[in-house]
PDB file of C-alpha atoms in Angstrom:
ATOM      1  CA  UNK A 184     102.381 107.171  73.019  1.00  0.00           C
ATOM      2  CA  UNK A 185     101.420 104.556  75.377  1.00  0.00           C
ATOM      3  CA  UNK A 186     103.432 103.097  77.789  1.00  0.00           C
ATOM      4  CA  UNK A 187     103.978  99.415  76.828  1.00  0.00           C
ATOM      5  CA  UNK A 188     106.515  98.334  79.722  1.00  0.00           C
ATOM      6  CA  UNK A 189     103.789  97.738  82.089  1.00  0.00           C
ATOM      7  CA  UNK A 190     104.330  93.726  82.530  1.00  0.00           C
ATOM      8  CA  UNK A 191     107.508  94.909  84.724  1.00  0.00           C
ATOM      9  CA  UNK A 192     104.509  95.384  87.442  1.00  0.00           C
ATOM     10  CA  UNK A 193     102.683  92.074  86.596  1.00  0.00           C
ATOM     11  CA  UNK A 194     105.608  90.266  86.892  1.00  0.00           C
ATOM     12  CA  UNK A 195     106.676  91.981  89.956  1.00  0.00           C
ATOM     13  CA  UNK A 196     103.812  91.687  92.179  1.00  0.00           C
ATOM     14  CA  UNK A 197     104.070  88.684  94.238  1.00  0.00           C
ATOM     15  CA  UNK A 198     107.474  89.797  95.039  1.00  0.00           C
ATOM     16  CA  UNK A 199     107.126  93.439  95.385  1.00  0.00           C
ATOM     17  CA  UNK A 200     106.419  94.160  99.086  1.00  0.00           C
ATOM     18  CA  UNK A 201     109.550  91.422  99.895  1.00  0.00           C
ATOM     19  CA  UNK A 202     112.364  93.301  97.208  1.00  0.00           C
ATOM     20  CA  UNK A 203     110.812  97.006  98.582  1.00  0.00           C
ATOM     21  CA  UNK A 204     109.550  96.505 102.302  1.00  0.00           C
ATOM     22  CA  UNK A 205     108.674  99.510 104.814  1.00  0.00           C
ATOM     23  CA  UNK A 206     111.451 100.466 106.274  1.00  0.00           C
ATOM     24  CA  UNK A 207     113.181 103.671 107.160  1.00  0.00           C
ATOM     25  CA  UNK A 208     113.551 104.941 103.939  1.00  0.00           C
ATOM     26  CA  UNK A 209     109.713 104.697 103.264  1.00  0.00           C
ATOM     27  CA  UNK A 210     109.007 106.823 106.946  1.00  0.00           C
ATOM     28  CA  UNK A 211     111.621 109.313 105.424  1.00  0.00           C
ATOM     29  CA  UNK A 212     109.582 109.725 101.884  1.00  0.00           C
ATOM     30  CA  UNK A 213     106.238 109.769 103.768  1.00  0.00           C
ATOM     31  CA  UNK A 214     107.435 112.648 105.911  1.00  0.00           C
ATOM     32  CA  UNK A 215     109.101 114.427 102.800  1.00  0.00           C
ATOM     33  CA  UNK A 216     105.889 114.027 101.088  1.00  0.00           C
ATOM     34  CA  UNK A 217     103.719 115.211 103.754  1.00  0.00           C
ATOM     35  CA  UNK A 218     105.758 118.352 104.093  1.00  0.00           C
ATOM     36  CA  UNK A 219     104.680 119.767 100.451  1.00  0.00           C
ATOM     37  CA  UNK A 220     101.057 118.692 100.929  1.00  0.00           C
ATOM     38  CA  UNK A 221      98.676 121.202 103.553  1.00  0.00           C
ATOM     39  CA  UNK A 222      97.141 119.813 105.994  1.00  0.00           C
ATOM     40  CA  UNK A 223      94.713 116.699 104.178  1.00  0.00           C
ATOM     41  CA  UNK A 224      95.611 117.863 100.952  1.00  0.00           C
ATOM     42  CA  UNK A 225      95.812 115.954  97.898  1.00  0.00           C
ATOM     43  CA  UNK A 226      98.154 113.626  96.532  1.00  0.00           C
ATOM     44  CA  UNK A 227      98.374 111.831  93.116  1.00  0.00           C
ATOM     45  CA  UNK A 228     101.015 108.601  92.970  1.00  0.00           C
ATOM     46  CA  UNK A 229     102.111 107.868  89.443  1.00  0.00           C
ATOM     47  CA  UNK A 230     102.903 103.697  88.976  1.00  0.00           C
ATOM     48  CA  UNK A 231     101.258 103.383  92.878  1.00  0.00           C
ATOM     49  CA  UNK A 232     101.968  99.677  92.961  1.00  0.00           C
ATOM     50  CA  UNK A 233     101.327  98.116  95.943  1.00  0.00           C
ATOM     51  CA  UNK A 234     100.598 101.267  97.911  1.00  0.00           C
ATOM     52  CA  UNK A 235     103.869 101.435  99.973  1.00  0.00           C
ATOM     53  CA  UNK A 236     104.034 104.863 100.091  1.00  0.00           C
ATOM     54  CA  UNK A 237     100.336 105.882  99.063  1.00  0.00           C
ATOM     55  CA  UNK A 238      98.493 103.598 101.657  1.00  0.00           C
ATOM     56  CA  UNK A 239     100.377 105.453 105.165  1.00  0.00           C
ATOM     57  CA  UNK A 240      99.577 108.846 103.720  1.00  0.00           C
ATOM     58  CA  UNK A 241      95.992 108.253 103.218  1.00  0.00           C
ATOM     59  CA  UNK A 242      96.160 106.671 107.094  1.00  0.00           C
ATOM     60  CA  UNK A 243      97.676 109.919 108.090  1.00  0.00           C
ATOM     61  CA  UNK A 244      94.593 112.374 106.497  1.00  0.00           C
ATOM     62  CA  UNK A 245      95.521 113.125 103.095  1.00  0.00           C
ATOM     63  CA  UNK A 246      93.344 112.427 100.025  1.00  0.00           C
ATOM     64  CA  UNK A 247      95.206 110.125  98.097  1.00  0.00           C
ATOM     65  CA  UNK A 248      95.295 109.025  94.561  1.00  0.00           C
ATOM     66  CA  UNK A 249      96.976 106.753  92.495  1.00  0.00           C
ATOM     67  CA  UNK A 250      97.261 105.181  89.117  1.00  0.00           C
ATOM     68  CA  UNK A 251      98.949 101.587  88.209  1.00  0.00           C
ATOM     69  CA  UNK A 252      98.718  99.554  84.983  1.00  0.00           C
ATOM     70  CA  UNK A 253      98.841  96.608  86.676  1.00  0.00           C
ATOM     71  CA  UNK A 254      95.579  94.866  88.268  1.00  0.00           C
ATOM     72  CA  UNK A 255      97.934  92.498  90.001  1.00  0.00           C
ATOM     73  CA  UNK A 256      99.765  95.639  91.850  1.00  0.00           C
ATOM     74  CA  UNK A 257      96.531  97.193  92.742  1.00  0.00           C
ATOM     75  CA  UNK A 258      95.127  93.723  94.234  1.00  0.00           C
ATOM     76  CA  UNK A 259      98.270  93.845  96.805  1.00  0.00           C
ATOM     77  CA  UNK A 260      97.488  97.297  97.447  1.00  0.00           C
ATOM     78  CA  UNK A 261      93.523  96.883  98.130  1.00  0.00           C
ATOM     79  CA  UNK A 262      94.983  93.578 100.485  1.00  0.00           C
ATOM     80  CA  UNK A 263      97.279  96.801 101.713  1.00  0.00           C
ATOM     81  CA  UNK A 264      94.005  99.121 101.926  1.00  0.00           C
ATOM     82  CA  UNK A 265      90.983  97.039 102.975  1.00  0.00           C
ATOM     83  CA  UNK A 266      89.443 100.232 103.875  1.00  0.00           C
ATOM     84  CA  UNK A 267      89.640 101.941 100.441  1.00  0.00           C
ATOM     85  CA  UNK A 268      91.458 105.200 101.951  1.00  0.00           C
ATOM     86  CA  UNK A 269      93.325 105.124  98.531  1.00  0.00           C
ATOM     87  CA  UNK A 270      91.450 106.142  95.385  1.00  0.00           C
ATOM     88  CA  UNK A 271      93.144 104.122  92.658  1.00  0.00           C
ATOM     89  CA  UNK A 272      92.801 104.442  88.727  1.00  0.00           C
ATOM     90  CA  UNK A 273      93.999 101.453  86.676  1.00  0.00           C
ATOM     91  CA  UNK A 274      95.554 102.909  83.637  1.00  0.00           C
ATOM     92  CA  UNK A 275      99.014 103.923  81.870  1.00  0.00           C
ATOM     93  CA  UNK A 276     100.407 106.504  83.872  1.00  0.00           C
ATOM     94  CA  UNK A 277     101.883 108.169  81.183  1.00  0.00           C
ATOM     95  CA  UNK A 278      98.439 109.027  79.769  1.00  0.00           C
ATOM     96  CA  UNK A 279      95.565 108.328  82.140  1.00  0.00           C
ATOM     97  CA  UNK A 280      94.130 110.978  84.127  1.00  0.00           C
ATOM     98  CA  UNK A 281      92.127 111.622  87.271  1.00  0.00           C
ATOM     99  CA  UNK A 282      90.528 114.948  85.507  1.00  0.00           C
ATOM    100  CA  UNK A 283      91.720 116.470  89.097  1.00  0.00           C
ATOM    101  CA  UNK A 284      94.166 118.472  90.624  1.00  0.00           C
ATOM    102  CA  UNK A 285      96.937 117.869  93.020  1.00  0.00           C
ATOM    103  CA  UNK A 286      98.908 119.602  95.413  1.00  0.00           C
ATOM    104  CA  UNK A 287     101.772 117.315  95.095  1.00  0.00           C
ATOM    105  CA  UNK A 288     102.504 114.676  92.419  1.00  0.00           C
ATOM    106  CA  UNK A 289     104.459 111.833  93.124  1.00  0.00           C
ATOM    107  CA  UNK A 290     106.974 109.314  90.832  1.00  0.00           C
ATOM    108  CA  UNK A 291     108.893 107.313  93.052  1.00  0.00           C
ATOM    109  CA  UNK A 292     111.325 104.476  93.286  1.00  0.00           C
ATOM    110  CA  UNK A 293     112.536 105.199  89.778  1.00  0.00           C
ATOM    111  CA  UNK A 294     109.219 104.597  88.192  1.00  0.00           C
ATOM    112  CA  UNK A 295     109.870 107.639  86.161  1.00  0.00           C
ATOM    113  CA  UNK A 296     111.853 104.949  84.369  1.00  0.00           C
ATOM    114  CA  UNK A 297     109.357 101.710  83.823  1.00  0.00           C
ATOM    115  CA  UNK A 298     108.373 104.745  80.857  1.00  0.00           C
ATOM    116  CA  UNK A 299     111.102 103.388  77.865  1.00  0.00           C
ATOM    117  CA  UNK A 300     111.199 106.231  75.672  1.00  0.00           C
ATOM    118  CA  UNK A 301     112.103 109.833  75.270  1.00  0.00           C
ATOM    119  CA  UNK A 302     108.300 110.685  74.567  1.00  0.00           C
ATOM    120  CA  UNK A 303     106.996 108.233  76.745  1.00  0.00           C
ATOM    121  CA  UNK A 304     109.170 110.204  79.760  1.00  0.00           C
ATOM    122  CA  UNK A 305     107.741 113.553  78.069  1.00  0.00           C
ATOM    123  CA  UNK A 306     104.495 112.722  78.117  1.00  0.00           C
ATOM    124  CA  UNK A 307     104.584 111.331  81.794  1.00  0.00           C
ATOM    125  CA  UNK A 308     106.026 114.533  82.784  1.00  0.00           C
ATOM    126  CA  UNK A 309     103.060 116.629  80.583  1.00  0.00           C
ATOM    127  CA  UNK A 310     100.491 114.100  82.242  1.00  0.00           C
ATOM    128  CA  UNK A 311     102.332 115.128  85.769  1.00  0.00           C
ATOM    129  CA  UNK A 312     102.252 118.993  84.969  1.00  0.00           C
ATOM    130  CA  UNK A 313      98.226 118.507  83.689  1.00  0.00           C
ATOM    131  CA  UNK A 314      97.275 117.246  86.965  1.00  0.00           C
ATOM    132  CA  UNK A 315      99.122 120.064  89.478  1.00  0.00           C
ATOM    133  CA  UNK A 316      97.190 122.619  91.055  1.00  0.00           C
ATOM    134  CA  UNK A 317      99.180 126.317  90.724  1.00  0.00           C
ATOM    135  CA  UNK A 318     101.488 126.138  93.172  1.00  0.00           C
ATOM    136  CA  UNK A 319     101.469 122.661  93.210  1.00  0.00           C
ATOM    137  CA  UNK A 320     104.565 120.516  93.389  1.00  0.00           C
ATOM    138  CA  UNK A 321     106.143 117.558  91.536  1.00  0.00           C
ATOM    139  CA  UNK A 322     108.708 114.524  93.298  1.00  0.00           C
ATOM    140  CA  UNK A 323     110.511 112.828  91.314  1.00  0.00           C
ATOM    141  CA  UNK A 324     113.253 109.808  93.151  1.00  0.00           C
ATOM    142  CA  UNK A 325     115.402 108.140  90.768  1.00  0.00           C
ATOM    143  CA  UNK A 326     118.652 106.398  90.969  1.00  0.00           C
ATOM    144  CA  UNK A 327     121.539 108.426  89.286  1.00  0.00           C
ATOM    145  CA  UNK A 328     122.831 106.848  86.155  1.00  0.00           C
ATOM    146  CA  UNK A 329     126.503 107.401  86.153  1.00  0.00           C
ATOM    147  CA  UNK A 330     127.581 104.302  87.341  1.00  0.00           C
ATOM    148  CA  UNK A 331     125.386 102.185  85.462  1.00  0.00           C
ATOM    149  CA  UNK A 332     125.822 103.895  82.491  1.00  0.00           C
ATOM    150  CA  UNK A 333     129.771 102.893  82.273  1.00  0.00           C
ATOM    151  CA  UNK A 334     128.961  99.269  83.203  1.00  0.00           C
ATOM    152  CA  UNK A 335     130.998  96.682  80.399  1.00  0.00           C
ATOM    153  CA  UNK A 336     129.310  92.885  81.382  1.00  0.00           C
ATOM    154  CA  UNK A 337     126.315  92.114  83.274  1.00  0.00           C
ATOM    155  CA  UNK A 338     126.559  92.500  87.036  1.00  0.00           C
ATOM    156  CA  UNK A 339     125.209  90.046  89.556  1.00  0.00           C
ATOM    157  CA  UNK A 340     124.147  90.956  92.651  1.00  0.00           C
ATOM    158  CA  UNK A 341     122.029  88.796  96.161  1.00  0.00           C
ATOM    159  CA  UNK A 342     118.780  89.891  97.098  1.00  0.00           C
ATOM    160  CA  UNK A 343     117.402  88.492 100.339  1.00  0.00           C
ATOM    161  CA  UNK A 344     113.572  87.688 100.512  1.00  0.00           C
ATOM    162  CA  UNK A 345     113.095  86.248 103.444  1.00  0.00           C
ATOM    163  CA  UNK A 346     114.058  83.142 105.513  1.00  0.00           C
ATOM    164  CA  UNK A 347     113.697  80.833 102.533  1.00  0.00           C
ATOM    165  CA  UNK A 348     113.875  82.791  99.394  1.00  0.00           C
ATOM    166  CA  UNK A 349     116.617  84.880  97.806  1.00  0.00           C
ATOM    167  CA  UNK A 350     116.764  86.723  94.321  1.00  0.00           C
ATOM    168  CA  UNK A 351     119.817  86.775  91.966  1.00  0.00           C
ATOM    169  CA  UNK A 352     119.871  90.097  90.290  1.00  0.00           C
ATOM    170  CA  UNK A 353     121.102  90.420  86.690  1.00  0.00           C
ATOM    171  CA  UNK A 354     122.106  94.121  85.309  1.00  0.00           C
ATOM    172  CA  UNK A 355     122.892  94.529  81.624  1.00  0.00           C
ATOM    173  CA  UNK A 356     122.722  97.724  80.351  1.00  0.00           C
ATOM    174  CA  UNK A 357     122.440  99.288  76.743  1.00  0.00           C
ATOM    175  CA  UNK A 358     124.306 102.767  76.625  1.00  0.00           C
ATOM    176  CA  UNK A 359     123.225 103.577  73.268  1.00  0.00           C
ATOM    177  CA  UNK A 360     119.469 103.389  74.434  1.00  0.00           C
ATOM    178  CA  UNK A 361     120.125 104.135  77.757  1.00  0.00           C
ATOM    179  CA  UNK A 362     118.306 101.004  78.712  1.00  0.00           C
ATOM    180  CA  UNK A 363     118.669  98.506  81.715  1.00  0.00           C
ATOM    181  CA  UNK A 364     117.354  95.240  81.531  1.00  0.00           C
ATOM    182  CA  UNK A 365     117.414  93.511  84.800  1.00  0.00           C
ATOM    183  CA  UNK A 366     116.482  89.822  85.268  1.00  0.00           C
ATOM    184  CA  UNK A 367     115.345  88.901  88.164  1.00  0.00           C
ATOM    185  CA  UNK A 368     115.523  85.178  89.338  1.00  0.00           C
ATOM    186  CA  UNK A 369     113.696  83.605  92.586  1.00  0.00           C
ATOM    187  CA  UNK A 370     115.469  81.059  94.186  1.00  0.00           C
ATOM    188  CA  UNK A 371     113.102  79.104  97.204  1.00  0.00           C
ATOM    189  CA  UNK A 372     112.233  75.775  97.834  1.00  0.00           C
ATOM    190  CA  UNK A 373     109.749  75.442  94.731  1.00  0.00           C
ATOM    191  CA  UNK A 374     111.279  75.421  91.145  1.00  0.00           C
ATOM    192  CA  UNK A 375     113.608  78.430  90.370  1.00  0.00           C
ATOM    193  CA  UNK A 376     111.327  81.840  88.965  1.00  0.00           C
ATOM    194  CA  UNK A 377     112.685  84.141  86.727  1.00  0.00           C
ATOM    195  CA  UNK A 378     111.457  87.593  86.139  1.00  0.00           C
ATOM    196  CA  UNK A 379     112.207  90.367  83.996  1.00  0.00           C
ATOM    197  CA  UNK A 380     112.224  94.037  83.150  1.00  0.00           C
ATOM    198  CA  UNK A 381     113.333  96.768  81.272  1.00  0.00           C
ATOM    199  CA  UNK A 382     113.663 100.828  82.136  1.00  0.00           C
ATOM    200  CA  UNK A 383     115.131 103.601  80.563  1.00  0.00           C
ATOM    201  CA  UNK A 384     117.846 105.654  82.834  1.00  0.00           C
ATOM    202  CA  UNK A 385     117.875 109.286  82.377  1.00  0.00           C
ATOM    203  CA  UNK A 386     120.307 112.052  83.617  1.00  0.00           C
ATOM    204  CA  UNK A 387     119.218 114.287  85.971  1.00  0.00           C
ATOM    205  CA  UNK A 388     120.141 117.334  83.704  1.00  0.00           C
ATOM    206  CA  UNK A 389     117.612 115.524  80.591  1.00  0.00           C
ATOM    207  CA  UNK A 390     114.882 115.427  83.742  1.00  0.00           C
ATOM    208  CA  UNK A 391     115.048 118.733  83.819  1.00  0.00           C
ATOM    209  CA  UNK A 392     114.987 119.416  80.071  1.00  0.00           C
ATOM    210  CA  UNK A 393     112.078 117.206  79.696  1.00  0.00           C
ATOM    211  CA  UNK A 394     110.378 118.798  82.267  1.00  0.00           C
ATOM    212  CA  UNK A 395     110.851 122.094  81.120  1.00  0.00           C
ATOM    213  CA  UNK A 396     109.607 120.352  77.462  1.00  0.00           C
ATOM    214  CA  UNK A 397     106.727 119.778  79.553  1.00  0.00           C
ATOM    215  CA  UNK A 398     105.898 123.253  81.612  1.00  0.00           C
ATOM    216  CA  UNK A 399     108.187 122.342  84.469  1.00  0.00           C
ATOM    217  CA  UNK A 400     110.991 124.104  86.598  1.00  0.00           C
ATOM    218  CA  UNK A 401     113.195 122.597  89.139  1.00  0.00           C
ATOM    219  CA  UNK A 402     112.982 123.603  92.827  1.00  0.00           C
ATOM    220  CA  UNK A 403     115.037 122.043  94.221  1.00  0.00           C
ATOM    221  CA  UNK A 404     117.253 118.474  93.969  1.00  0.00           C
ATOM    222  CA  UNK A 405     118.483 116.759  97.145  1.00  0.00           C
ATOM    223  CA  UNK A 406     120.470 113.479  97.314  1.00  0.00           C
ATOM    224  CA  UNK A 407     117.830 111.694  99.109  1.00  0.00           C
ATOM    225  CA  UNK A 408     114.246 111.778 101.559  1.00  0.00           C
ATOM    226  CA  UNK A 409     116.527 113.298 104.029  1.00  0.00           C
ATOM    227  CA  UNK A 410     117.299 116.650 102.281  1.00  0.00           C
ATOM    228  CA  UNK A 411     121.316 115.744 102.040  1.00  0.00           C
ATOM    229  CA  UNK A 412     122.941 117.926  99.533  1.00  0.00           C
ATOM    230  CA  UNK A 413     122.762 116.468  95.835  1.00  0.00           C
ATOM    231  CA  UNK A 414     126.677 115.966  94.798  1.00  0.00           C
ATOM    232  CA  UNK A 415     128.607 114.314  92.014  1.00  0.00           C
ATOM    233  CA  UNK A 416     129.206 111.435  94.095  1.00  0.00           C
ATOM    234  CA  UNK A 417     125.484 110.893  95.303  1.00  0.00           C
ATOM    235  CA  UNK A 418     124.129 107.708  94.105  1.00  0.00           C
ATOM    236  CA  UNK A 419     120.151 109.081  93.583  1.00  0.00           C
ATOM    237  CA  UNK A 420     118.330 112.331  93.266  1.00  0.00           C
ATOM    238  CA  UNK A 421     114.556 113.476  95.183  1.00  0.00           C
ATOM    239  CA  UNK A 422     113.845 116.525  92.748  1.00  0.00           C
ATOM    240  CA  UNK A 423     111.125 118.546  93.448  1.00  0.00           C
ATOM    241  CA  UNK A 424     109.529 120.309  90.273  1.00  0.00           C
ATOM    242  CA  UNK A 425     106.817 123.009  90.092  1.00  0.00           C
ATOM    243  CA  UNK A 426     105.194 124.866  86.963  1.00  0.00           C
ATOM    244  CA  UNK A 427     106.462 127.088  85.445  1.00  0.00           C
ATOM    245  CA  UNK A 428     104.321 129.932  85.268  1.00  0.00           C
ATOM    246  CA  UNK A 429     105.988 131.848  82.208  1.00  0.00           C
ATOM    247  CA  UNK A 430     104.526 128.768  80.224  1.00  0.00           C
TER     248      UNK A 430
END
């Protein structure tokens, strides 16, 4: 089933790089990555955007792959990547693949999400599993549900840009679905922008069942890039999958 959410990257781009900059958080996934990945080994990035993450590991000697649905998103990341160190692969992410093998795949900053369905999820995860060498490992960072899922009214929240932009951040959420829309509108010195996508939250336990759906086994769950213990108050999950051999 193809993946038909992927206008939240077109309409994302411009803004991308300013809502997600590099920061300390990105050093701490580049490092987490680089520790499941030998020495120049390869990595696959599923929804690769703008390169954030993809772009430094290629810089620091890895073979690096990725595959975006947007052509907007991979035109910031070849401004990103002048150099080409990044293979890229335009394509639904839930379907397309490289026809080679990983040592680690990658699905970060809840992209496991921009997929809106049960099957499109599955089939991500069978496209993930398809692509891993044996022995090879699967990341997974999402935010946890939980407190999203109770939410009663649309929440509003302040997003700042930069010196003269800010973004007002609308939540609503359908529980029955287990959908989030979120609109997204840019407030700068031009005319106000709006913006807007949808994703599908999952539970971490329905990660796992989907990924064992799709010839996957957990190995371990942490509560973020810096290996903190996963708990019931922990606000996301980095959950490392591998395959499961008895499959």
């Amino acid at each position: 089933m193809a993946l038909d959410n992927a206008f939240y990257d077109d309409t994302l781009a411009s803004v991308y790089d300013q809502m997600y900059p590099l920061d300390g958080d990105t050093v701490q996934a580049i490092d987490f990555i680089g520790e499941l990945a030998p020495p120049g080994g390869r990595i696959l990035e599923l929804g690769v955007g703008t390169g954030r993450i993809a772009v430094p590991l290629a810089e620091l000697g890895y073979d690096v792959h990725g595959i975006e649905g947007s052509t907007a998103m991979l035109t910031k990341l070849k401004e990103r990547d002048p150099d080409g160190k990044v293979t890229t692969h335009l394509g639904d992410f839930t379907e397309t693949t490289t026809g080679e093998q990983f040592d680690v795949v990658t699905l970060v900053l809840n992209t496991f999400y921009v997929a809106i369905t049960k099957e499109q999820q599955l089939s991500c995860l069978r496209n993930a599993r398809g692509q891993l060498r044996g022995g090879g490992k699967l990341i997974i960072e999402a935010f946890d549900p939980a407190p999203y899922h109770d939410m009663k009214k649309p929440e509003v929240s302040v997003r700042h840009l930069s010196e003269r932009a800010i973004m007002l951040d609308t939540l609503t959420v359908d529980r029955s679905k287990q959908l989030m829309v979120a609109t997204h509108t840019i407030l700068s010195a031009g005319s106000p922008e709006t913006k807007r996508h949808v994703i599908r939250y999952a539970f971490p336990a329905e990660i796992d069942l989907l990924a064992q759906l799709a010839g996957l086994r957990l190995a371990g769950r942490w509560a973020g890039w810096t290996k903190l213990p996963y708990t019931s108050a922990s606000l996301r999950h980095v959950s490392v999958y591998e395959p499961d051999q008895d499959v």
